Short mmCIF file of C-alpha atoms in Angstrom, two decimals:
data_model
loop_
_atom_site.label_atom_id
_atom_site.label_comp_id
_atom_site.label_asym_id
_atom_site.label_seq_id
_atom_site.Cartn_x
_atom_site.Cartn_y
_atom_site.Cartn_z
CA UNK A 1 0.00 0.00 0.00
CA UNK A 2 1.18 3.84 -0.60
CA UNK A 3 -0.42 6.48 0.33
CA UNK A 4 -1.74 8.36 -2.93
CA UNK A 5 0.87 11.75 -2.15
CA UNK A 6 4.00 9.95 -1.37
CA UNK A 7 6.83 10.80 -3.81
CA UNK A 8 8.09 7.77 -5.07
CA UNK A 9 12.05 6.92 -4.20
CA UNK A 10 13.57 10.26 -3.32
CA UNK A 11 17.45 10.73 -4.53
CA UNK A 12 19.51 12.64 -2.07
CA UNK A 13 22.70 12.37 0.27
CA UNK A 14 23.95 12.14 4.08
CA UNK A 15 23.61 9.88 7.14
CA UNK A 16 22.88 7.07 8.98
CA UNK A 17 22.70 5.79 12.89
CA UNK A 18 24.68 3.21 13.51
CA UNK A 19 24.96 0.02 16.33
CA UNK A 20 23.79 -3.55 15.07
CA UNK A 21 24.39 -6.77 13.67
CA UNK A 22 26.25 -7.94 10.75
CA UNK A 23 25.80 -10.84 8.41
CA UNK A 24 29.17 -12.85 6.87
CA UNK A 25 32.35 -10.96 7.53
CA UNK A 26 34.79 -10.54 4.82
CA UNK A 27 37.46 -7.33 4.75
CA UNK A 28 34.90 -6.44 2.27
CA UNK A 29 31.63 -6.51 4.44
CA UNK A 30 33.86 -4.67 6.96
CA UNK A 31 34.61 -2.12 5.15
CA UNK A 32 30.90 -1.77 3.96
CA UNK A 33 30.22 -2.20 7.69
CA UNK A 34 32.45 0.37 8.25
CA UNK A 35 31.35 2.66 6.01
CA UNK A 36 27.94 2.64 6.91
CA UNK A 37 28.61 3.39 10.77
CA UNK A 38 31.23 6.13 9.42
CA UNK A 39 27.81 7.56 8.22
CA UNK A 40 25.78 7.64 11.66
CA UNK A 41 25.19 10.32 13.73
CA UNK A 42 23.44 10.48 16.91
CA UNK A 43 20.14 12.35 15.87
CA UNK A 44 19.34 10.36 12.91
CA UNK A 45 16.00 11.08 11.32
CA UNK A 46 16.31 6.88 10.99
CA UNK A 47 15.20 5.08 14.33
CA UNK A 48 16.52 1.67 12.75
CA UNK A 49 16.79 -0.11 9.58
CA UNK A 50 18.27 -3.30 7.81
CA UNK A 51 20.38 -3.55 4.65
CA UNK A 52 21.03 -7.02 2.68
CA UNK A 53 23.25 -7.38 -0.85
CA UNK A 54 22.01 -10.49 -2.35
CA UNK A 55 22.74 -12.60 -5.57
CA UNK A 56 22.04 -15.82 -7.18
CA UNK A 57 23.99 -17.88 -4.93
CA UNK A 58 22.33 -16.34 -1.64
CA UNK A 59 22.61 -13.21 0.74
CA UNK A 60 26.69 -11.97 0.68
CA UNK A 61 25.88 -9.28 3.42
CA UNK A 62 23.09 -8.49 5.92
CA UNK A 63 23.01 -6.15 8.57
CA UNK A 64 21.14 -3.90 11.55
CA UNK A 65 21.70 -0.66 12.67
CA UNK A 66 19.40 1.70 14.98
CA UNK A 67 16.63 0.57 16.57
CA UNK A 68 13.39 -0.81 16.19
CA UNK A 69 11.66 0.25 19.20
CA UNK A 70 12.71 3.36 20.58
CA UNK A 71 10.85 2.95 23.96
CA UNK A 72 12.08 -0.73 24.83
CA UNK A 73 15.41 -0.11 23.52
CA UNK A 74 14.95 -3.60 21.00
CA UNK A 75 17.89 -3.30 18.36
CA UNK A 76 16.82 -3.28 14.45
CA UNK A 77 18.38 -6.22 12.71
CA UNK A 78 18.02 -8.35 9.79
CA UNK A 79 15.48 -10.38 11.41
CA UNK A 80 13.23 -7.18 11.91
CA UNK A 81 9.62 -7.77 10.98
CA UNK A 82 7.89 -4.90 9.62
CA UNK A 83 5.11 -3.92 6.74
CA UNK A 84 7.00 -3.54 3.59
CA UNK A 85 4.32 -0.94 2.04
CA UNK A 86 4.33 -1.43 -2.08
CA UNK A 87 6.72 -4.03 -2.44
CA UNK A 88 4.08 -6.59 -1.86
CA UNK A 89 2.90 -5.34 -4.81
CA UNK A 90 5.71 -7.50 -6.47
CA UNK A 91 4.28 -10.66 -5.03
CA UNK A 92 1.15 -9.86 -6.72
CA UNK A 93 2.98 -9.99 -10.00
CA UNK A 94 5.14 -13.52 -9.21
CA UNK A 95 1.29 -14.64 -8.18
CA UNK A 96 -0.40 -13.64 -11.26
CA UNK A 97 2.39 -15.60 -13.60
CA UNK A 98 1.78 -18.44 -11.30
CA UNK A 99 -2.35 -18.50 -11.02
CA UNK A 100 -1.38 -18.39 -15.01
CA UNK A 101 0.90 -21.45 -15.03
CA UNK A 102 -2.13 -23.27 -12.75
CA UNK A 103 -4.28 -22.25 -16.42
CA UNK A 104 -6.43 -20.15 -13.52
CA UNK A 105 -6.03 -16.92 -15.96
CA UNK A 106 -4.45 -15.65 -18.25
CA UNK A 107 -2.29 -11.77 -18.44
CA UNK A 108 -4.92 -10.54 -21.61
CA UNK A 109 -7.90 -12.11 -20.23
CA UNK A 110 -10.44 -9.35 -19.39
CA UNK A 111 -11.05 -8.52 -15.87
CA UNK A 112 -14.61 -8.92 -16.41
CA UNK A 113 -14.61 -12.27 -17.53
CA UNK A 114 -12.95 -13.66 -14.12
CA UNK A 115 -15.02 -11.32 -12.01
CA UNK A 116 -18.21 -11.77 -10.02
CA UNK A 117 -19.28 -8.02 -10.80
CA UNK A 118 -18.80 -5.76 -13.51
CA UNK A 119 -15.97 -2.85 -13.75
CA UNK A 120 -16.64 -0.64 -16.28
CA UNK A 121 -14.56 3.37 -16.63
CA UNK A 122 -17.96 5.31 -16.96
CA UNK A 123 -15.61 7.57 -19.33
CA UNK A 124 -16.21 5.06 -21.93
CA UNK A 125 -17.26 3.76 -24.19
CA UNK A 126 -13.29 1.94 -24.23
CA UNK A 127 -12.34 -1.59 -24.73
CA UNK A 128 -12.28 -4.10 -21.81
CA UNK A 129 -10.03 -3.73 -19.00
CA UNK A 130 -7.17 -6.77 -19.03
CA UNK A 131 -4.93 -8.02 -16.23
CA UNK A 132 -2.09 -6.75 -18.07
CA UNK A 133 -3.49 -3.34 -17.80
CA UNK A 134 -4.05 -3.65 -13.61
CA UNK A 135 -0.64 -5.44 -13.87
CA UNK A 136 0.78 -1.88 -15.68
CA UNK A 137 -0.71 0.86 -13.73
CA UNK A 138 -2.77 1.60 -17.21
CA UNK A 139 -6.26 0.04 -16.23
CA UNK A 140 -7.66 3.79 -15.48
CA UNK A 141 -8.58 2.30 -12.33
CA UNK A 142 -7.24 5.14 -9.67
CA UNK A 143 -7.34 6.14 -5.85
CA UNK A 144 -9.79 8.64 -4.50
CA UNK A 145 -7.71 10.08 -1.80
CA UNK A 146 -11.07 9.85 0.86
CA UNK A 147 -12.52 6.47 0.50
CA UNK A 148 -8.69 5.06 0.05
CA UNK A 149 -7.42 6.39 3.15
CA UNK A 150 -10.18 4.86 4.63
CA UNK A 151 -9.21 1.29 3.46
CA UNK A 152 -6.39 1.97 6.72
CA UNK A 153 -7.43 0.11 9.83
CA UNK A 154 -5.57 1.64 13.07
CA UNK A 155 -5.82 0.07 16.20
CA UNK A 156 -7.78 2.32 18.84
CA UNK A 157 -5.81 4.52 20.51
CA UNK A 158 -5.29 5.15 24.53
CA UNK A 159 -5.70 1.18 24.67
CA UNK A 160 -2.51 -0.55 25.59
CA UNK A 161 -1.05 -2.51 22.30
CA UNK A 162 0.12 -6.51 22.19
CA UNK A 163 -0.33 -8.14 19.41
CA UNK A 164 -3.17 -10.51 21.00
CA UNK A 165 -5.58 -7.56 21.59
CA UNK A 166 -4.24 -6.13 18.30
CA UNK A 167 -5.38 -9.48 16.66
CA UNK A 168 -8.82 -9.22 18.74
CA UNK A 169 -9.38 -5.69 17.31
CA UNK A 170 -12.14 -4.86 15.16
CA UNK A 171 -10.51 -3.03 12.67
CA UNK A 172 -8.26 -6.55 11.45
CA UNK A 173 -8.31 -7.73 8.33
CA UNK A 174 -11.20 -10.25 7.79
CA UNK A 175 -11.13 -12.05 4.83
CA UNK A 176 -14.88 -10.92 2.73
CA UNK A 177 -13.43 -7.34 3.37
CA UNK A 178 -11.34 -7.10 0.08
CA UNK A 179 -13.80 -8.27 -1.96
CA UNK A 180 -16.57 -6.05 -0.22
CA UNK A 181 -14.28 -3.01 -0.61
CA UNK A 182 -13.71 -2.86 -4.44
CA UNK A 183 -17.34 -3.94 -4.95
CA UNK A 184 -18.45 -0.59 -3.03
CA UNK A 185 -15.28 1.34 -5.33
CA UNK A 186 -15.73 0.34 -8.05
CA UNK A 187 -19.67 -1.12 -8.75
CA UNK A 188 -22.56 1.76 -9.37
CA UNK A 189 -24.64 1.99 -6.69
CA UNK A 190 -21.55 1.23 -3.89
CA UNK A 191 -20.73 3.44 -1.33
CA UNK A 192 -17.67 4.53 -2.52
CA UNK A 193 -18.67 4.46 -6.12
CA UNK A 194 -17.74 7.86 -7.99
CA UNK A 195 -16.58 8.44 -12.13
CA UNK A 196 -14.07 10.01 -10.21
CA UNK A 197 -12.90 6.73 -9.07
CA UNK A 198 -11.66 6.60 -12.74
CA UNK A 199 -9.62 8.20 -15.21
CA UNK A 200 -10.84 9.07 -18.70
CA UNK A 201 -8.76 6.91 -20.58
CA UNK A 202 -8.80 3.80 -22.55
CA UNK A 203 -7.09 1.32 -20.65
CA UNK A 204 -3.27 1.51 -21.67
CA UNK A 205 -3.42 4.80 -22.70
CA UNK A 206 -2.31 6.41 -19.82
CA UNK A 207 -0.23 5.16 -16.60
CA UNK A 208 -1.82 6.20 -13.40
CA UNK A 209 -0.51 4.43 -10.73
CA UNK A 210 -3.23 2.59 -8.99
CA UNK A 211 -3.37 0.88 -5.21
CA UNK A 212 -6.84 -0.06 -6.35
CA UNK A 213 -6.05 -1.63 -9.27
CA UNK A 214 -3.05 -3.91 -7.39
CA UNK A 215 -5.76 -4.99 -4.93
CA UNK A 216 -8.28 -5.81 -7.86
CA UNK A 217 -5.88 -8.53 -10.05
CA UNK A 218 -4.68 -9.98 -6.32
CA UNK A 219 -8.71 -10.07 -6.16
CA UNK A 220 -8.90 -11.70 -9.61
CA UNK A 221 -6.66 -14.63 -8.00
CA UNK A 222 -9.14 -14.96 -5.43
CA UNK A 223 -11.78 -15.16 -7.16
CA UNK A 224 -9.58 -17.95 -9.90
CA UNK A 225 -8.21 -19.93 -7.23
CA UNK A 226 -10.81 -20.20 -4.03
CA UNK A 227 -8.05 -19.03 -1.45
CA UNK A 228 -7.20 -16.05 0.01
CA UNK A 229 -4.84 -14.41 -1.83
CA UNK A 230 -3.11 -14.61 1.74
CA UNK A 231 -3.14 -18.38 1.18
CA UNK A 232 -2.43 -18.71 -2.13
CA UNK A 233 1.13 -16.50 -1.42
CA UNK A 234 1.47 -18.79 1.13
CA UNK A 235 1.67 -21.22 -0.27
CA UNK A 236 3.00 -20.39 -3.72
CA UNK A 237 5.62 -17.89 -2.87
CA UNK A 238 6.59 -17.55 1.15
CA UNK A 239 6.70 -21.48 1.70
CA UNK A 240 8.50 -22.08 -1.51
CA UNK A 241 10.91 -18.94 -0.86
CA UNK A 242 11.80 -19.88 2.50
CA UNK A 243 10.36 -16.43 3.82
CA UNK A 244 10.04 -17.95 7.33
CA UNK A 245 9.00 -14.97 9.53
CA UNK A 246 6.44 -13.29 6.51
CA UNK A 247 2.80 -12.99 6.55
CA UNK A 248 -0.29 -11.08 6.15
CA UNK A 249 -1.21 -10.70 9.44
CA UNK A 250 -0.21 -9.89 12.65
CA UNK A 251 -1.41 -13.20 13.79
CA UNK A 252 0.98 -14.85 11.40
CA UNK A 253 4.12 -13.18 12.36
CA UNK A 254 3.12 -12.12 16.30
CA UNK A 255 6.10 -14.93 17.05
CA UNK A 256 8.73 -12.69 15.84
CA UNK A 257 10.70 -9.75 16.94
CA UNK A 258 8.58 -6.78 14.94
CA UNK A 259 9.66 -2.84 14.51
CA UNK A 260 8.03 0.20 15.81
CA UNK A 261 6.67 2.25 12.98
CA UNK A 262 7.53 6.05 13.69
CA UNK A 263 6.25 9.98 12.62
CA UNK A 264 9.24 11.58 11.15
CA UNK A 265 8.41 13.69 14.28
CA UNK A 266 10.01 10.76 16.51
CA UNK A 267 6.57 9.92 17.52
CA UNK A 268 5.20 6.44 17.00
CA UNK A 269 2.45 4.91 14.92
CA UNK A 270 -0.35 2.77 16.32
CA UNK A 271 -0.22 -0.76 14.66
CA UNK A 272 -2.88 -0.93 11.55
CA UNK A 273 -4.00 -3.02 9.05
CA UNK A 274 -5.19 -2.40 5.33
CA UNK A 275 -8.48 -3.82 4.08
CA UNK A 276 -6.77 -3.66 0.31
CA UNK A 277 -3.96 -5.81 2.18
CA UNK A 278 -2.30 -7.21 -1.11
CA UNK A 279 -1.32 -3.90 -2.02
CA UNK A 280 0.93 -2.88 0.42
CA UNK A 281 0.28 -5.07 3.46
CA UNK A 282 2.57 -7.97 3.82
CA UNK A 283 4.64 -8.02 7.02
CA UNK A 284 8.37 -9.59 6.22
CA UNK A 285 12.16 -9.04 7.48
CA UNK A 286 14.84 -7.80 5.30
CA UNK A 287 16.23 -11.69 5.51
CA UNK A 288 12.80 -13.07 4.18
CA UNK A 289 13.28 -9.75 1.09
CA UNK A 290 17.02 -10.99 0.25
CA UNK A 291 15.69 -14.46 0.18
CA UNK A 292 13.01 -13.52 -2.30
CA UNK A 293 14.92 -11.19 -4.27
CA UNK A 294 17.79 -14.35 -4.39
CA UNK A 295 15.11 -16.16 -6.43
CA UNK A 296 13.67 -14.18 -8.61
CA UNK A 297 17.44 -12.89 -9.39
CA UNK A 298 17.79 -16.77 -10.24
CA UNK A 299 14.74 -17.18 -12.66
CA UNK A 300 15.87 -13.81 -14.21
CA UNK A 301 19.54 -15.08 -14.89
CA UNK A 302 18.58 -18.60 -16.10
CA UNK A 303 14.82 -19.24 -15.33
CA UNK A 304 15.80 -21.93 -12.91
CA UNK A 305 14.03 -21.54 -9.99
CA UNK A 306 11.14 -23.65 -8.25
CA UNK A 307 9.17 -20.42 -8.12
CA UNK A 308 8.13 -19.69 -11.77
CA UNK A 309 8.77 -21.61 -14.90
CA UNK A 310 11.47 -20.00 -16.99
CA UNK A 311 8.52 -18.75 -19.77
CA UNK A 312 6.66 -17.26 -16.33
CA UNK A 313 9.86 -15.34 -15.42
CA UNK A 314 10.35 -13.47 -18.61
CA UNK A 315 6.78 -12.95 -18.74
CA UNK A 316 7.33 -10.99 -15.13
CA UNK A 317 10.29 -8.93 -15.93
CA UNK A 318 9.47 -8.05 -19.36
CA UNK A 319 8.93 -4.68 -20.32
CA UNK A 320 5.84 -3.67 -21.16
CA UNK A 321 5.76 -0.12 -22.59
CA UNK A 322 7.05 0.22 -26.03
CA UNK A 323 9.51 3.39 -26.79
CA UNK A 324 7.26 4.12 -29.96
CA UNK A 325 3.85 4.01 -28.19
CA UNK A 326 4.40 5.19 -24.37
CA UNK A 327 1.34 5.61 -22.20
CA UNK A 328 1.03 9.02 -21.06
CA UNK A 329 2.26 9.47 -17.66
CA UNK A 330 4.73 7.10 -17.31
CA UNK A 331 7.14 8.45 -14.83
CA UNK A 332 10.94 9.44 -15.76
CA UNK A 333 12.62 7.80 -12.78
CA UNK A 334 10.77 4.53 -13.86
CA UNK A 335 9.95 4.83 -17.67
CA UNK A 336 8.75 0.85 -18.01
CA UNK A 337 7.74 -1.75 -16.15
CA UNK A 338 7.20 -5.66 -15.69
CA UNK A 339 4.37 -7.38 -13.97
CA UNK A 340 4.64 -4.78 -11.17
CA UNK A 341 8.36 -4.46 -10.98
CA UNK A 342 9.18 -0.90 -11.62
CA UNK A 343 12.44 -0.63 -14.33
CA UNK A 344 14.46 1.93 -13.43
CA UNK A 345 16.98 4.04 -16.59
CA UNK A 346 20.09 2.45 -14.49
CA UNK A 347 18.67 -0.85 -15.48
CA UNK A 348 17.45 -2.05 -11.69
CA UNK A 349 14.63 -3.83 -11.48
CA UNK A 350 12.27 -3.74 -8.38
CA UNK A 351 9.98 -1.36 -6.01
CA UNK A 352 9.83 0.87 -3.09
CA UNK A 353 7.43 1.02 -0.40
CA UNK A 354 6.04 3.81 1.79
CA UNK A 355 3.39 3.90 4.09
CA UNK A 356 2.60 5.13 7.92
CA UNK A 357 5.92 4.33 9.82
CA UNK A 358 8.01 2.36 6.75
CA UNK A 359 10.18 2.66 3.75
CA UNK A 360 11.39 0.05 1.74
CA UNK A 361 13.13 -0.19 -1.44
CA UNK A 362 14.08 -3.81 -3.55
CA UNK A 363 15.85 -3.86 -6.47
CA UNK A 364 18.36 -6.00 -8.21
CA UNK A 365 20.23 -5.36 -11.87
CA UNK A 366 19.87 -8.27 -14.32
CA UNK A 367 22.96 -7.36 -15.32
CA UNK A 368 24.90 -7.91 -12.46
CA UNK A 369 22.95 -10.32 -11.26
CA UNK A 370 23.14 -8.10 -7.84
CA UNK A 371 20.39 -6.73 -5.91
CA UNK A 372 19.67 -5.08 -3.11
CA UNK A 373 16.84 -4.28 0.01
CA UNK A 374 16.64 -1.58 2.79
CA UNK A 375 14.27 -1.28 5.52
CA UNK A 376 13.92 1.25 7.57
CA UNK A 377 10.62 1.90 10.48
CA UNK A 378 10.03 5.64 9.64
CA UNK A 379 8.16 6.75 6.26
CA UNK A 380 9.99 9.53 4.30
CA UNK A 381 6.73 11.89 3.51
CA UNK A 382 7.62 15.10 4.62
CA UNK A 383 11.10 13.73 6.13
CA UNK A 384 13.98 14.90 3.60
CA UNK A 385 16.21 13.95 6.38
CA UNK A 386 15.61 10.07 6.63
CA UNK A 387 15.42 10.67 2.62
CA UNK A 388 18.98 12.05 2.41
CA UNK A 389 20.07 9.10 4.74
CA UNK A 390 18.56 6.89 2.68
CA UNK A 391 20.35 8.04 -0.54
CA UNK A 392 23.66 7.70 1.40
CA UNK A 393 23.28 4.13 2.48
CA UNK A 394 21.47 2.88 -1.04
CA UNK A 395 24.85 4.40 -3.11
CA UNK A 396 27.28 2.91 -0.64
CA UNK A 397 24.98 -0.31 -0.90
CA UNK A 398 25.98 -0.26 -4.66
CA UNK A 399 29.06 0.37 -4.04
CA UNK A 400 29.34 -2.65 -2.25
CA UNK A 401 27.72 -4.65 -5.32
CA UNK A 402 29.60 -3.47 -7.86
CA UNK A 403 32.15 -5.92 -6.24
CA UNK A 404 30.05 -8.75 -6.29
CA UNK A 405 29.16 -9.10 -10.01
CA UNK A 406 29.21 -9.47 -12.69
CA UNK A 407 31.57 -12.88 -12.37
CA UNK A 408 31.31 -12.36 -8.84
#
């Protein structure tokens, strides 16, 4: 999930605080180590984060700095679980290739022929929305600021938190809720219903980035399969990755050490849930993201990987938009895209995430076989601080990689 005016991957310099764990020690992970404590200072704008380099063969370096709960004093390391924001959006592309591979649906099949109700842009008359165009950001499906802000679930506040009574709470996630949501978006005659819920474009004519739209194809692979799309991750993607400590809920991952989320004004977040969960809600530590991002680095190098078939693979990190025939909108800083991995001009392949109390970026370069992950448990809207930190630690993170491949 992102919230609809959070700038997508700010590029700056500066700082980071130090004091954590380290993963594999080398003179070259020292020095990295190094360098990244050389970078602290003791009023970081970052209470915590995680870093992890990670190729084909596994993760080369993972480490912790900071901490992820200011109040109890609980250090932030690579075993961290916290929300990644809209990098779950990339699991919703790996689980579309694979509901396709189970002959569940296919990327050009249109929406409404998999649906249970109708989606139609009242802009029209266009063609048929496909999967390929929720998959794209270029459905025309968008998010109302109001009614999406809405789809956030915080626990009540001036009660005390565990994650027992947050589990009990009435705002978590129930399954029907996803499917009752979109139906009152995006269905005349539901609450939430508005032409504004839509832009007036043909579907691929224009990118619009869309938290809606993710939610609706995960929906579609509800709908295909009979799970959850909680379930059907589970068990097509975390189980299969070895993302031990991930999940959906904090029921699922209540057994393991969890971060804080924090205001850029130092002050913390109440825990919350989304009701378009898929989106941006999947809970995971920066060792569960290196182990992911080892796998799909795999199937991108040589398609041989137990998570997609080698045909599914290049069908995920494709890209879509043609040079010729660019939807409007496209952004500069990401000018195509995959199956919901964002391509970048440097040639890195991945997504950020930002939402209440996180930021998250995971990419990796095809070329180098190399990628990357940060996680950090303060969200950079409004906070150029923890944004220049950020750009300071991602560069000396590549850096890093540059040594690593390619040939590595």
């Amino acid at each position: 999930m992102r919230l609809p005016f959070v700038a997508l991957f700010l590029s700056v310099v500066v700082s980071l605080a130090a004091c954590g764990s380290a993963k594999a020690q080398s003179p070259a992970t020292d020095s990295l180590t190094a360098a990244l404590r050389a970078l602290a200072r003791a009023d970081s704008p970052l209470p915590g984060f995680a870093v992890a380099v990670v190729d084909s063969g596994g993760t080369r370096y993972a480490a912790g700095f900071g901490l992820a709960d200011r109040a109890r004093g609980t250090l932030f390391t690579p075993a961290t679980v916290q929300q990644i924001g809209s990098v779950s959006k990339t699991l919703i592309g790996v689980a579309l290739l694979k509901a396709q591979e189970l002959g569940l649906l296919t990327l050009n099949a249109e929406i409404n022929s998999l649906l249970p109700f109708r989606v139609v842009n009242p802009h029209g008359p266009y063609r048929p929305m496909r999967v390929l165009d929720l998959a794209t950001h270029t459905s025309g499906v968008l998010d109302r600021a109001k009614p999406y802000l809405a789809t956030y679930q915080w626990f009540p506040r001036g009660t005390a938190f565990t994650f027992d009574s947050a589990i009990a709470s009435p705002g978590h996630y129930a399954p029907a809720a996803l499917a009752a949501w979109l139906r009152a978006y995006l269905v005349p005659g539901g609450r939430y219903y508005r032409a504004a819920n839509f832009a007036p474009a043909a579907p691929g004519a224009a990118y619009c980035y869309s938290n809606v739209g993710a939610a609706l194809a995960a929906y579609l692979i509800e709908v295909r399969s009979g799970l959850s799309y909680a379930e059907f991750t589970r068990r097509h993607i975390l189980t299969p990755v070895g993302m031990t400590s991930a999940g959906w809920t904090l029921a699922q991952v209540r057994a393991f050490p969890h971060a804080t989320g924090y205001r850029p004004t130092g002050k913390p977040y109440p825990p919350y849930f989304g009701l378009t969960y898929p989106d941006g809600g999947l809970h995971a530590s920066t060792l569960d993201m290196a182990a992911y991002l080892r796998h799909v680095i795999r199937g991108a190098q040589n398609g041989r990987d137990a998570l997609l078939t080698p045909v599914s693979f290049r069908e995920l990190l494709r890209p879509r938009f043609q040079p010729d025939s660019l939807p409007t909108g496209v952004p500069v800083r990401e000018p195509n895209a995959g199956i919901f991995w964002a391509m970048r001009p440097d040639g890195d392949i991945g997504h950020v995430g930002s939402d209440p109390g996180v930021f998250v970026a995971c990419f990796f370069n095809p070329r180098t076989g190399v990628g990357r992950v940060f996680m950090t448990n303060v969200d950079f809207d409004d906070n150029p601080a923890a944004a220049k930190q950020f750009a300071a630690v991602w560069r000396t993170l590549g850096q890093f990689s540059a040594q690593l491949g390619p040939g590595y």
